[in-house]
Structure formats: C-alpha cells, structure tokens
Short mmCIF file of C-alpha atoms and ligand atoms in Angstrom, two decimals:
data_model
loop_
_atom_site.label_atom_id
_atom_site.label_comp_id
_atom_site.label_asym_id
_atom_site.label_seq_id
_atom_site.Cartn_x
_atom_site.Cartn_y
_atom_site.Cartn_z
CA MET A 1 98.81 99.34 114.62
CA LYS A 2 97.53 97.31 117.60
CA SER A 3 99.81 94.43 118.52
CA THR A 4 97.01 91.90 118.04
CA GLU A 5 96.04 93.11 114.60
CA LYS A 6 96.57 90.67 111.74
CA LEU A 7 98.08 91.73 108.50
CA LEU A 8 98.27 89.91 105.20
CA VAL A 9 98.61 91.65 101.85
CA LYS A 10 98.22 89.65 98.65
CA SER A 11 99.39 90.95 95.29
CA THR A 12 101.43 90.13 92.20
CA SER A 13 104.46 91.15 94.27
CA GLY A 14 103.77 88.29 96.67
CA ILE A 15 101.89 87.08 99.72
CA ARG A 16 103.19 89.32 102.45
CA GLY A 17 102.24 89.36 106.11
CA LEU A 18 103.23 89.67 109.74
CA VAL A 19 104.82 86.45 110.93
CA GLY A 20 102.34 84.63 113.18
CA ARG A 21 99.77 87.39 112.75
CA GLY A 22 98.54 86.93 109.21
CA LEU A 23 101.31 84.92 107.62
CA GLU A 24 101.51 81.47 109.19
CA PRO A 25 103.33 78.33 107.98
CA ALA A 26 100.04 76.57 107.12
CA LEU A 27 99.13 79.38 104.74
CA ALA A 28 102.58 79.21 103.11
CA THR A 29 102.18 75.45 102.66
CA GLU A 30 98.77 75.87 101.02
CA TYR A 31 100.03 78.58 98.67
CA ALA A 32 103.03 76.46 97.72
CA ALA A 33 100.77 73.46 97.06
CA ALA A 34 98.50 75.61 94.88
CA PHE A 35 101.53 76.97 93.01
CA GLY A 36 103.00 73.47 92.50
CA THR A 37 99.65 72.18 91.26
CA LEU A 38 99.50 74.92 88.61
CA LEU A 39 103.06 74.10 87.53
CA GLY A 40 102.09 70.43 87.23
CA GLY A 41 105.22 68.98 88.83
CA GLY A 42 108.84 69.34 87.73
CA LYS A 43 111.57 71.29 89.52
CA VAL A 44 111.03 74.43 91.60
CA VAL A 45 113.78 76.59 93.11
CA VAL A 46 113.32 77.79 96.69
CA GLY A 47 115.51 80.49 98.25
CA ARG A 48 115.21 82.94 101.11
CA ASP A 49 116.66 86.03 102.70
CA THR A 50 118.25 86.01 106.15
CA ARG A 51 115.33 86.91 108.41
CA PRO A 52 114.94 84.41 111.26
CA SER A 53 111.46 83.25 110.21
CA GLY A 54 112.89 82.20 106.83
CA SER A 55 113.92 78.67 107.75
CA MET A 56 110.44 77.95 109.09
CA PHE A 57 108.82 79.14 105.87
CA VAL A 58 111.30 77.21 103.69
CA ARG A 59 110.12 74.05 105.42
CA ALA A 60 106.46 75.04 105.05
CA VAL A 61 106.80 75.90 101.37
CA THR A 62 108.87 72.78 100.69
CA SER A 63 106.18 70.59 102.26
CA GLY A 64 103.52 72.18 100.11
CA LEU A 65 105.51 71.71 96.92
CA VAL A 66 106.56 68.12 97.67
CA SER A 67 102.98 67.22 98.58
CA VAL A 68 101.83 67.93 95.02
CA GLY A 69 104.72 66.06 93.38
CA VAL A 70 107.14 68.96 92.81
CA ASP A 71 110.90 68.44 93.21
CA VAL A 72 112.37 71.20 95.36
CA ILE A 73 115.85 72.61 94.80
CA ASP A 74 116.70 74.52 97.97
CA ILE A 75 119.40 77.09 97.19
CA GLY A 76 119.50 78.52 100.72
CA ILE A 77 120.10 82.17 101.60
CA VAL A 78 120.44 84.18 98.39
CA PRO A 79 119.42 87.53 96.91
CA THR A 80 116.01 87.47 95.20
CA PRO A 81 117.64 87.95 91.76
CA THR A 82 119.76 84.85 92.41
CA VAL A 83 116.56 82.78 92.58
CA GLU A 84 115.61 84.19 89.18
CA ILE A 85 119.00 83.25 87.72
CA ALA A 86 118.92 79.75 89.22
CA ILE A 87 115.45 79.06 87.78
CA LYS A 88 116.67 79.77 84.27
CA GLN A 89 119.95 77.94 84.61
CA LEU A 90 118.37 74.85 86.17
CA LYS A 91 115.48 74.96 83.68
CA ALA A 92 113.06 74.85 86.61
CA ARG A 93 109.31 75.37 86.18
CA GLY A 94 109.30 78.18 88.69
CA GLY A 95 110.56 79.41 92.01
CA ILE A 96 109.58 80.80 95.38
CA CYS A 97 111.69 83.32 97.25
CA ILE A 98 110.88 83.80 100.91
CA THR A 99 111.53 87.44 101.65
CA ALA A 100 109.62 90.50 102.74
CA SER A 101 112.16 92.60 100.89
CA HIS A 102 112.48 96.05 102.51
CA ASN A 103 109.92 95.35 105.27
CA PRO A 104 111.10 95.01 108.89
CA ALA A 105 111.95 91.66 110.51
CA GLU A 106 108.42 90.97 111.79
CA TRP A 107 107.28 90.57 108.19
CA ASN A 108 107.88 87.81 105.71
CA ALA A 109 106.50 86.99 102.29
CA LEU A 110 106.44 84.54 99.43
CA LYS A 111 107.49 85.85 96.02
CA PHE A 112 106.56 83.60 93.10
CA PHE A 113 108.48 83.24 89.84
CA ASN A 114 107.62 81.58 86.54
CA ASN A 115 109.80 79.39 84.32
CA GLN A 116 111.35 82.52 82.75
CA GLY A 117 112.81 83.37 86.16
CA GLU A 118 110.51 86.37 86.32
CA PHE A 119 107.82 87.46 88.76
CA ILE A 120 104.60 85.70 87.86
CA THR A 121 102.44 87.92 85.66
CA PRO A 122 99.23 89.48 87.00
CA LYS A 123 97.32 86.79 85.04
CA GLN A 124 99.41 83.98 86.57
CA TYR A 125 98.86 85.52 89.98
CA ARG A 126 95.07 85.47 89.49
CA GLN A 127 95.28 81.77 88.58
CA LEU A 128 97.35 81.12 91.70
CA ASP A 129 94.91 82.91 93.96
CA LYS A 130 92.00 81.06 92.38
CA MET A 131 93.73 77.71 92.92
CA PHE A 132 94.49 78.64 96.54
CA ASN A 133 90.90 79.72 97.22
CA SER A 134 89.38 76.65 95.58
CA LYS A 135 91.38 74.34 97.90
CA ALA A 136 91.81 72.08 94.87
CA ALA A 137 95.57 71.41 95.15
CA GLY A 138 96.53 68.11 93.54
CA PHE A 139 97.93 66.23 96.56
CA LYS A 140 99.84 63.07 95.63
CA PRO A 141 99.97 59.64 97.27
CA HIS A 142 103.03 58.49 99.20
CA ASN A 143 104.87 57.09 96.20
CA LYS A 144 104.40 60.15 93.95
CA LEU A 145 105.67 62.89 96.27
CA GLY A 146 108.39 65.27 95.12
CA SER A 147 112.01 65.14 96.24
CA VAL A 148 114.17 67.76 98.01
CA ILE A 149 117.79 68.56 97.30
CA SER A 150 120.07 71.28 98.64
CA ARG A 151 122.19 73.17 96.11
CA PRO A 152 124.36 75.79 97.80
CA GLY A 153 126.83 78.11 96.05
CA TRP A 154 124.41 80.22 94.02
CA ALA A 155 125.54 83.58 95.35
CA ALA A 156 128.99 82.88 93.89
CA GLU A 157 127.38 81.72 90.64
CA HIS A 158 125.39 84.96 90.48
CA VAL A 159 128.64 86.91 90.91
CA ARG A 160 130.36 84.86 88.21
CA LYS A 161 127.54 85.51 85.76
CA THR A 162 127.48 89.23 86.59
CA LEU A 163 131.20 89.50 85.86
CA ALA A 164 130.62 87.86 82.48
CA VAL A 165 128.09 90.51 81.40
CA LYS A 166 129.68 92.11 78.33
CA ILE A 167 128.70 95.71 78.98
CA ILE A 168 130.60 95.79 82.31
CA LYS A 169 133.98 97.45 81.78
CA ARG A 170 135.98 95.14 84.02
CA ALA A 171 139.47 96.34 83.06
CA ALA A 172 138.59 100.01 83.51
CA ILE A 173 136.93 99.29 86.88
CA ARG A 174 139.95 97.33 88.05
CA LYS A 175 142.24 100.26 87.15
CA ARG A 176 140.32 102.66 89.39
CA LYS A 177 140.94 100.50 92.49
CA PHE A 178 137.70 101.73 94.07
CA ARG A 179 137.38 101.69 97.85
CA VAL A 180 133.79 100.67 98.56
CA VAL A 181 131.98 100.31 101.86
CA VAL A 182 129.15 97.76 101.66
CA ASP A 183 126.16 97.76 104.03
CA ALA A 184 124.02 94.68 103.32
CA VAL A 185 121.80 95.13 106.43
CA ASN A 186 122.93 91.58 107.39
CA GLY A 187 120.62 90.41 104.62
CA ALA A 188 120.89 88.18 101.58
CA GLY A 189 123.41 90.45 99.85
CA SER A 190 125.95 90.02 102.69
CA GLU A 191 128.05 87.50 100.78
CA ALA A 192 127.32 88.26 97.13
CA LEU A 193 127.79 92.04 96.95
CA PRO A 194 131.23 92.16 98.67
CA LEU A 195 132.35 89.17 96.60
CA LEU A 196 131.37 90.89 93.35
CA LEU A 197 133.21 94.08 94.29
CA ASP A 198 136.28 92.14 95.35
CA LYS A 199 136.35 90.35 91.99
CA LEU A 200 136.14 93.76 90.31
CA GLY A 201 139.38 94.73 92.05
CA ALA A 202 137.78 96.99 94.64
CA LYS A 203 138.99 97.30 98.21
CA VAL A 204 135.88 96.32 100.14
CA ILE A 205 135.05 97.44 103.66
CA LYS A 206 132.09 95.52 105.07
CA ILE A 207 129.51 96.61 107.61
CA ASN A 208 126.30 94.68 108.32
CA CYS A 209 127.48 91.75 106.19
CA ASN A 210 126.91 88.91 108.67
CA SER A 211 124.02 87.14 106.90
CA ASP A 212 122.33 86.73 110.29
CA GLY A 213 119.12 88.62 109.63
CA ASN A 214 119.79 91.09 112.43
CA PHE A 215 118.57 94.29 110.78
CA THR A 216 120.63 96.80 112.74
CA ARG A 217 119.24 99.67 110.67
CA GLY A 218 115.92 100.31 108.96
CA PRO A 219 115.96 97.71 106.18
CA GLU A 220 115.02 100.11 103.39
CA PRO A 221 118.22 101.63 101.93
CA VAL A 222 116.91 105.20 102.17
CA ALA A 223 119.08 108.09 103.39
CA LYS A 224 117.74 108.17 106.95
CA ASN A 225 118.83 104.53 107.47
CA LEU A 226 122.37 104.96 106.18
CA SER A 227 124.03 107.07 108.89
CA ARG A 228 126.46 104.32 109.88
CA LEU A 229 127.43 103.70 106.26
CA ILE A 230 128.02 107.42 105.78
CA GLY A 231 130.28 107.50 108.84
CA VAL A 232 132.35 104.55 107.63
CA VAL A 233 132.68 105.98 104.09
CA LYS A 234 134.09 109.19 105.59
CA LYS A 235 136.35 107.41 108.07
CA HIS A 236 137.94 105.21 105.40
CA LYS A 237 137.95 107.96 102.74
CA ALA A 238 136.14 105.52 100.50
CA ASP A 239 135.10 106.31 96.91
CA LEU A 240 131.57 105.26 97.61
CA GLY A 241 129.20 103.40 99.88
CA MET A 242 126.72 100.81 98.67
CA ALA A 243 123.66 99.71 100.61
CA CYS A 244 121.09 97.12 99.65
CA ASP A 245 117.80 95.99 101.12
CA PRO A 246 117.46 92.56 102.82
CA ASP A 247 116.88 90.64 99.57
CA ALA A 248 119.43 92.63 97.55
CA ASP A 249 117.30 93.66 94.62
CA ARG A 250 117.67 97.37 95.43
CA LEU A 251 120.89 99.38 95.70
CA ALA A 252 121.51 102.85 97.13
CA LEU A 253 124.71 104.87 96.96
CA VAL A 254 126.70 107.17 99.24
CA ASP A 255 129.22 109.47 97.55
CA GLU A 256 132.87 110.03 98.55
CA LYS A 257 131.85 113.07 100.58
CA GLY A 258 129.55 110.94 102.69
CA ARG A 259 126.27 112.07 101.16
CA ALA A 260 123.47 109.57 100.60
CA ILE A 261 122.62 110.60 97.05
CA GLY A 262 119.25 108.86 97.04
CA GLU A 263 118.16 105.55 95.55
CA GLU A 264 116.82 107.27 92.45
CA LEU A 265 120.29 108.05 91.17
CA THR A 266 121.32 104.37 91.15
CA LEU A 267 118.94 103.85 88.26
CA ALA A 268 120.01 107.07 86.52
CA MET A 269 123.66 105.87 86.66
CA ALA A 270 122.79 102.41 85.36
CA VAL A 271 120.72 103.91 82.54
CA ALA A 272 123.63 106.17 81.58
CA ALA A 273 126.05 103.22 81.69
CA VAL A 274 123.94 101.07 79.39
CA LEU A 275 122.69 103.68 76.93
CA SER A 276 126.13 105.11 76.27
CA ALA A 277 127.19 101.65 75.05
CA LYS A 278 123.93 100.26 73.70
CA PRO A 279 121.18 102.62 72.51
CA GLY A 280 117.54 101.59 72.81
CA PRO A 281 114.32 102.31 74.69
CA THR A 282 114.20 102.80 78.47
CA VAL A 283 111.36 101.53 80.65
CA ILE A 284 110.77 102.96 84.13
CA ASN A 285 107.80 102.95 86.44
CA LEU A 286 105.50 105.89 87.02
CA SER A 287 107.14 106.60 90.41
CA THR A 288 110.64 107.08 89.01
CA SER A 289 112.50 110.39 89.22
CA LYS A 290 112.60 112.63 86.17
CA VAL A 291 116.41 112.56 86.45
CA THR A 292 116.39 109.10 84.89
CA HIS A 293 113.96 110.26 82.20
CA ASP A 294 116.20 113.23 81.36
CA VAL A 295 119.42 111.19 81.36
CA ALA A 296 117.83 108.61 79.05
CA GLU A 297 116.45 111.26 76.68
CA SER A 298 119.79 113.06 76.53
CA LEU A 299 121.31 109.79 75.32
CA GLY A 300 118.70 109.52 72.56
CA SER A 301 116.46 106.97 74.29
CA LYS A 302 112.68 106.88 74.12
CA VAL A 303 111.30 106.56 77.66
CA HIS A 304 108.25 104.40 78.41
CA TYR A 305 106.45 104.37 81.74
CA SER A 306 104.86 101.31 83.35
CA LYS A 307 102.78 100.78 86.46
CA VAL A 308 104.73 100.22 89.68
CA GLY A 309 105.83 96.64 90.40
CA GLU A 310 108.59 94.56 88.92
CA SER A 311 106.30 92.38 86.80
CA ASN A 312 104.71 95.48 85.23
CA VAL A 313 108.10 96.98 84.36
CA VAL A 314 109.32 93.69 82.89
CA GLU A 315 106.13 93.23 80.87
CA MET A 316 106.54 96.66 79.32
CA MET A 317 110.25 96.11 78.72
CA ARG A 318 109.32 93.13 76.64
CA ALA A 319 106.58 94.98 74.73
CA ARG A 320 108.79 98.03 74.06
CA ARG A 321 112.08 96.17 73.64
CA GLY A 322 113.62 98.14 76.49
CA VAL A 323 117.39 97.73 76.87
CA ILE A 324 117.53 99.13 80.41
CA GLY A 325 115.15 100.30 83.10
CA GLY A 326 113.69 99.48 86.45
CA GLU A 327 112.25 101.22 89.44
CA GLY A 328 113.50 104.44 90.97
CA ASN A 329 113.76 102.82 94.41
CA GLY A 330 117.21 101.51 93.42
CA GLY A 331 115.83 98.55 91.46
CA VAL A 332 117.85 98.26 88.25
CA ILE A 333 116.73 95.83 85.53
CA TYR A 334 119.14 94.98 82.73
CA PRO A 335 117.18 92.47 80.63
CA ALA A 336 120.15 91.35 78.50
CA PHE A 337 121.34 89.71 81.75
CA HIS A 338 118.02 88.77 83.35
CA ALA A 339 114.66 90.49 83.66
CA GLY A 340 114.54 91.29 87.36
CA ARG A 341 115.74 93.96 89.78
CA ASP A 342 119.26 93.12 90.85
CA ALA A 343 121.58 95.01 93.22
CA LEU A 344 124.62 93.16 91.84
CA ILE A 345 124.20 94.22 88.23
CA ALA A 346 123.31 97.69 89.53
CA ALA A 347 126.63 97.87 91.45
CA ALA A 348 128.62 96.66 88.44
CA LEU A 349 126.92 99.18 86.11
CA VAL A 350 127.52 102.06 88.53
CA LEU A 351 131.24 101.27 88.81
CA SER A 352 131.43 100.74 85.07
CA HIS A 353 129.98 104.19 84.44
CA LEU A 354 132.30 105.87 86.96
CA ALA A 355 135.29 104.07 85.47
CA ALA A 356 134.34 105.10 81.93
CA SER A 357 133.79 108.76 82.85
CA GLY A 358 136.78 109.03 85.18
CA ARG A 359 134.59 110.99 87.58
CA THR A 360 134.03 110.59 91.29
CA LEU A 361 130.48 109.81 92.32
CA SER A 362 129.81 113.37 93.50
CA GLU A 363 131.15 114.75 90.19
CA GLN A 364 128.88 112.33 88.35
CA VAL A 365 125.87 113.48 90.38
CA GLU A 366 126.70 117.10 89.46
CA THR A 367 126.13 116.23 85.77
CA PHE A 368 122.52 115.21 86.45
CA PRO A 369 119.63 117.69 86.37
CA LYS A 370 118.56 118.80 89.82
CA TYR A 371 115.07 118.02 91.09
CA TYR A 372 113.62 118.13 94.57
CA ASN A 373 111.78 114.97 95.48
CA ILE A 374 109.66 114.15 98.52
CA LYS A 375 108.28 110.64 99.00
CA THR A 376 105.72 110.27 101.71
CA LYS A 377 102.94 107.93 102.76
CA GLY A 378 99.70 107.88 104.70
CA GLN A 379 97.06 105.50 105.91
CA LEU A 380 94.80 104.19 103.16
CA LYS A 381 91.16 105.06 103.80
CA SER A 382 88.18 103.24 102.33
CA ASN A 383 87.13 106.32 100.32
CA PHE A 384 90.52 106.53 98.56
CA ALA A 385 89.10 105.89 95.06
CA SER A 386 86.51 108.66 95.32
CA LYS A 387 89.06 111.03 96.86
CA LEU A 388 91.29 110.43 93.84
CA LYS A 389 88.47 111.55 91.53
CA GLN A 390 87.83 114.65 93.60
CA PHE A 391 91.54 115.38 93.66
CA GLU A 392 91.83 115.18 89.89
CA ARG A 393 88.97 117.65 89.46
CA ARG A 394 90.69 120.16 91.75
CA ALA A 395 94.32 119.56 90.80
CA HIS A 396 94.57 122.53 88.44
CA ASN A 397 94.30 124.79 91.50
CA LEU A 398 97.51 123.27 92.80
CA VAL A 399 99.65 122.65 89.74
CA GLY A 400 98.15 124.65 86.88
CA LYS A 401 97.91 122.87 83.54
CA PHE A 402 98.74 119.18 83.74
CA LYS A 403 98.78 115.88 81.86
CA VAL A 404 97.20 112.97 83.71
CA ASP A 405 98.08 109.25 83.72
CA ARG A 406 95.50 107.09 85.53
CA ARG A 407 97.13 103.67 85.16
CA ASP A 408 98.49 103.55 88.72
CA GLY A 409 96.63 105.89 91.04
CA LEU A 410 97.08 109.34 89.55
CA ARG A 411 100.19 110.88 88.07
CA PHE A 412 100.21 114.50 86.97
CA ASP A 413 102.97 115.96 84.83
CA PHE A 414 103.03 119.75 84.92
CA GLU A 415 105.41 122.51 83.95
CA GLN A 416 107.69 122.43 86.99
CA GLY A 417 107.60 118.67 87.61
CA TRP A 418 105.24 115.84 88.47
CA LEU A 419 103.44 114.13 91.31
CA GLN A 420 101.93 110.71 91.83
CA ILE A 421 99.56 109.34 94.44
CA ARG A 422 98.69 105.64 94.50
CA SER A 423 97.82 102.83 96.88
CA SER A 424 100.76 100.56 97.78
CA ASN A 425 100.94 97.02 96.35
CA THR A 426 102.44 95.68 99.54
CA GLU A 427 101.05 97.62 102.50
CA PRO A 428 97.67 99.20 103.44
CA ILE A 429 98.98 102.70 102.75
CA TYR A 430 99.02 105.30 99.99
CA ARG A 431 102.27 106.61 98.60
CA LEU A 432 102.75 110.18 97.44
CA ILE A 433 105.71 111.39 95.42
CA VAL A 434 106.22 115.01 94.47
CA GLU A 435 109.17 116.10 92.35
CA THR A 436 109.73 119.56 90.96
CA ASN A 437 112.57 121.92 90.08
CA SER A 438 111.89 124.01 93.20
CA LYS A 439 112.46 122.93 96.78
CA ALA A 440 109.74 125.22 98.10
CA LEU A 441 107.19 124.06 95.55
CA THR A 442 107.94 120.39 96.24
CA SER A 443 107.44 120.77 99.96
CA ARG A 444 104.32 122.93 99.55
CA LEU A 445 102.66 120.47 97.14
CA SER A 446 103.63 117.49 99.26
CA ARG A 447 102.01 119.10 102.30
CA GLN A 448 98.87 120.21 100.45
CA VAL A 449 98.23 116.87 98.75
CA LYS A 450 98.77 114.98 101.99
CA GLN A 451 96.32 117.28 103.71
CA PHE A 452 93.70 116.55 101.06
CA PHE A 453 93.99 112.79 101.56
CA THR A 454 94.09 112.86 105.37
MG1 MG B 1 113.83 94.02 97.83
#
C-alpha cells in the first residue's frame, strides 16, 4: 500500500480506517452525531482500547453525541466486551467502542452497540449509514446539549461479573493453582485478564500488560506473534499462556510445552466446558474449525453455522437458542452471560474445563480430532464475484463431491474436510481457509485455490 493511500472500511463490524488517512476526527464526530440522533437522546457508553489515537477519537465521538443531546458515560480504557456489559448494567441506549481490534496501531475504528449491549444489527447499521449520508443529524441548541461523565472501574466490574457466572467451577480452578502467563499486547485486556486469573487463584506472570498501546508484537494473537509468550511459558514452567488481541474479545492459548495451539481450540475448549454442564445447540461461524463442530456433536449438540461477524453469530444464537458458540478466531460467546465475544469468559471457561478434566492443556488438545488448517489472504480484485462463480463450477476437480454454502463467499464441505473463501468485512482482502484431515491435501488445496484467485 502506498503511504498516501486512504483507507476506510465501513461495515456492521464498524467504521474502520487508517488514522489521518481515511479515519479522521471529523468523520468520527459525524458518525457519533448520526448514531445519537437515531437513539433519540438518553445515555450512551463510550470506551476505548489503548492505542494512542484513542483519546482523540473519544473526544471526537463525545462531541458528536453531546451535540445531539446524548449523555455520554465515558468508561475509559476497557475491553470491548466491557462496553457491552456496561451498556446493559447502566441501561444505556447504546455504546461506542473505539478500537480497531486486531489491526495494527495505525488503524482505529468505531464499533457501535445497541441497547442490548450487542453489535448493532445489519439493519441498524444500514439506518446509521443512511443517517450519516443524509447529513440530517439532530443538532441541539446550547441549552439542550448532552452531558459527559467519567465512570472508571469497569474492568474490575467485568471481572466481578465473570466470577459470578454459575458455570465457572471456581473451587476446582482454585485447587489447581494454575500458573498462567498473560500477554495482553499492552492493550485493553492488560488490567482485566490478569485480575480475573488472580481472583481465580492462579499465579499470574504478566508480559505486555502495560495498557500503553505499544503493540510490541503483531496485535493478532496468532502463533507467529506469540514467540515471546512461548518463551516465558517455558521459562516459568507455566501451565499455560494466554494472549488476547488489543480489545480483548479474542483469546489464544499456549500449552505447558510452549506450543501455540491455535486460536481455534479456545472455542473448542469453551464449547466442551459449557456443553458438558448445560446441553443445547451450538452456533459457530462458517470459518470455524471442524474441531469445534466435532466436539459439540460428540456432546450431543446440534451445530448451526452463521455468516462471519459477531452480530451474525449472535443473531443466529438467538434464533436457534444457542447455549454456546462464537468465532474460531478465539472469540467465545456465552450468551447466558452476555451476547458478545469476550476473552475473559473464554479464559474462565478454559480453566474451568481443565480443572474439571484434571488434564494439562496439551493432554486436553490430544483428546480433540486432528485437522490441518491453513488460513491465508490475498488482495481483493474487482472481479471477485465472478471468479467465485467460476470457482464453484470447477471445484469438483479439486475436492470431488461437495456441499456448498453460499451465505458468506463460498464454503465447500467435502469428504476430507472443508474450505471457505470470502471477502473480509474489515479489510479490502479475501480470506481463504482450508481444513482437512491431511496435511498434504490442506497445503495443496490452499496453494491451488490461491492461485485461482490471484
Ligand atoms: Mg478484537
């Protein structure tokens, strides 16, 4: 990408852009004013992750909200799920979290939430975009502006509420005296995740927990970014390592042998933890590993697939009465607590499951079916839609007989596994996932499909 190129991506997942090159404060103010106008006043919660541009955007968003008569409750630096919890508890009309999630520091974004403390639905997003484009925000005169108050302490409140979740086996976790290394990428989980683990009786070793927004590793908690965490887990002979992304809605694990086991298995562990105590349907997105599907089915659960994106998963959870689910990128959703991805509940469920089984993390991983998964991406070209059609017509040459799902790009399920290719919701790229029971087949398919779309 050229350094002068502007980048702004709008979707249900938020308004995401390069700071100063696509996403500017004026734009944030206008979006916030449009959002506040749709809400028609009342209270709105504003939180942010630790990236340095965050304080600027908090001010911009606050101005926009106040200008249309909305009262802002600024809860400071918190995980994204904490904003969701605060909205419900404070009976606010909505919320805005300023975070570009797993994107690098040069990005930022606005994530919008409704009065349920959930991502706005695709329909609510269309209304928001329409209001923004119409420039019809309901600006108020000087004596009808909203107010602003600061309400710190929500990370601790999030921890307190997590500990009170019934399904978490607190006594059993405490008995295991887990040693856990936490790597919060100096993001919004820096305070909350270590605090939760400490309250669960774990010995916590912290790296990258300074809340200063200095992303000293790639912010996505994928294996290639976790080398320091792996080293510290080994050095301290810890039971596991936990890494989150900058807004702490995704959690990845490192086992006691110092292996990054992949984000996918966080969800598989959480699903196992919940279903063994509370049977019911599971809802995962179409990009999620078959491990989670198999674990859920083995525990008698019916598995439903949704399109990618938190709001899509949550919508289907509601329709199918899902008791557990989420996204395979480490985003666990336990709706009995709250309907959003949450690294804290994910951490508590993982420890709960290990405590109940008496296994180490590597022993637990051994119990899961083995699949070989390659996630890759490429530049999105303008002919992507027609290439997808061509690809579907030729796919039998690659994978034999298959079942197709066209709800989110293309997903093929075939005898040895599955693959999905779709355009990203948050970046101008396509994402390709191939997962099969053979390492050679996975890498061959991944290469061939990529070639076709290049
Ligand atoms: Mg995130």
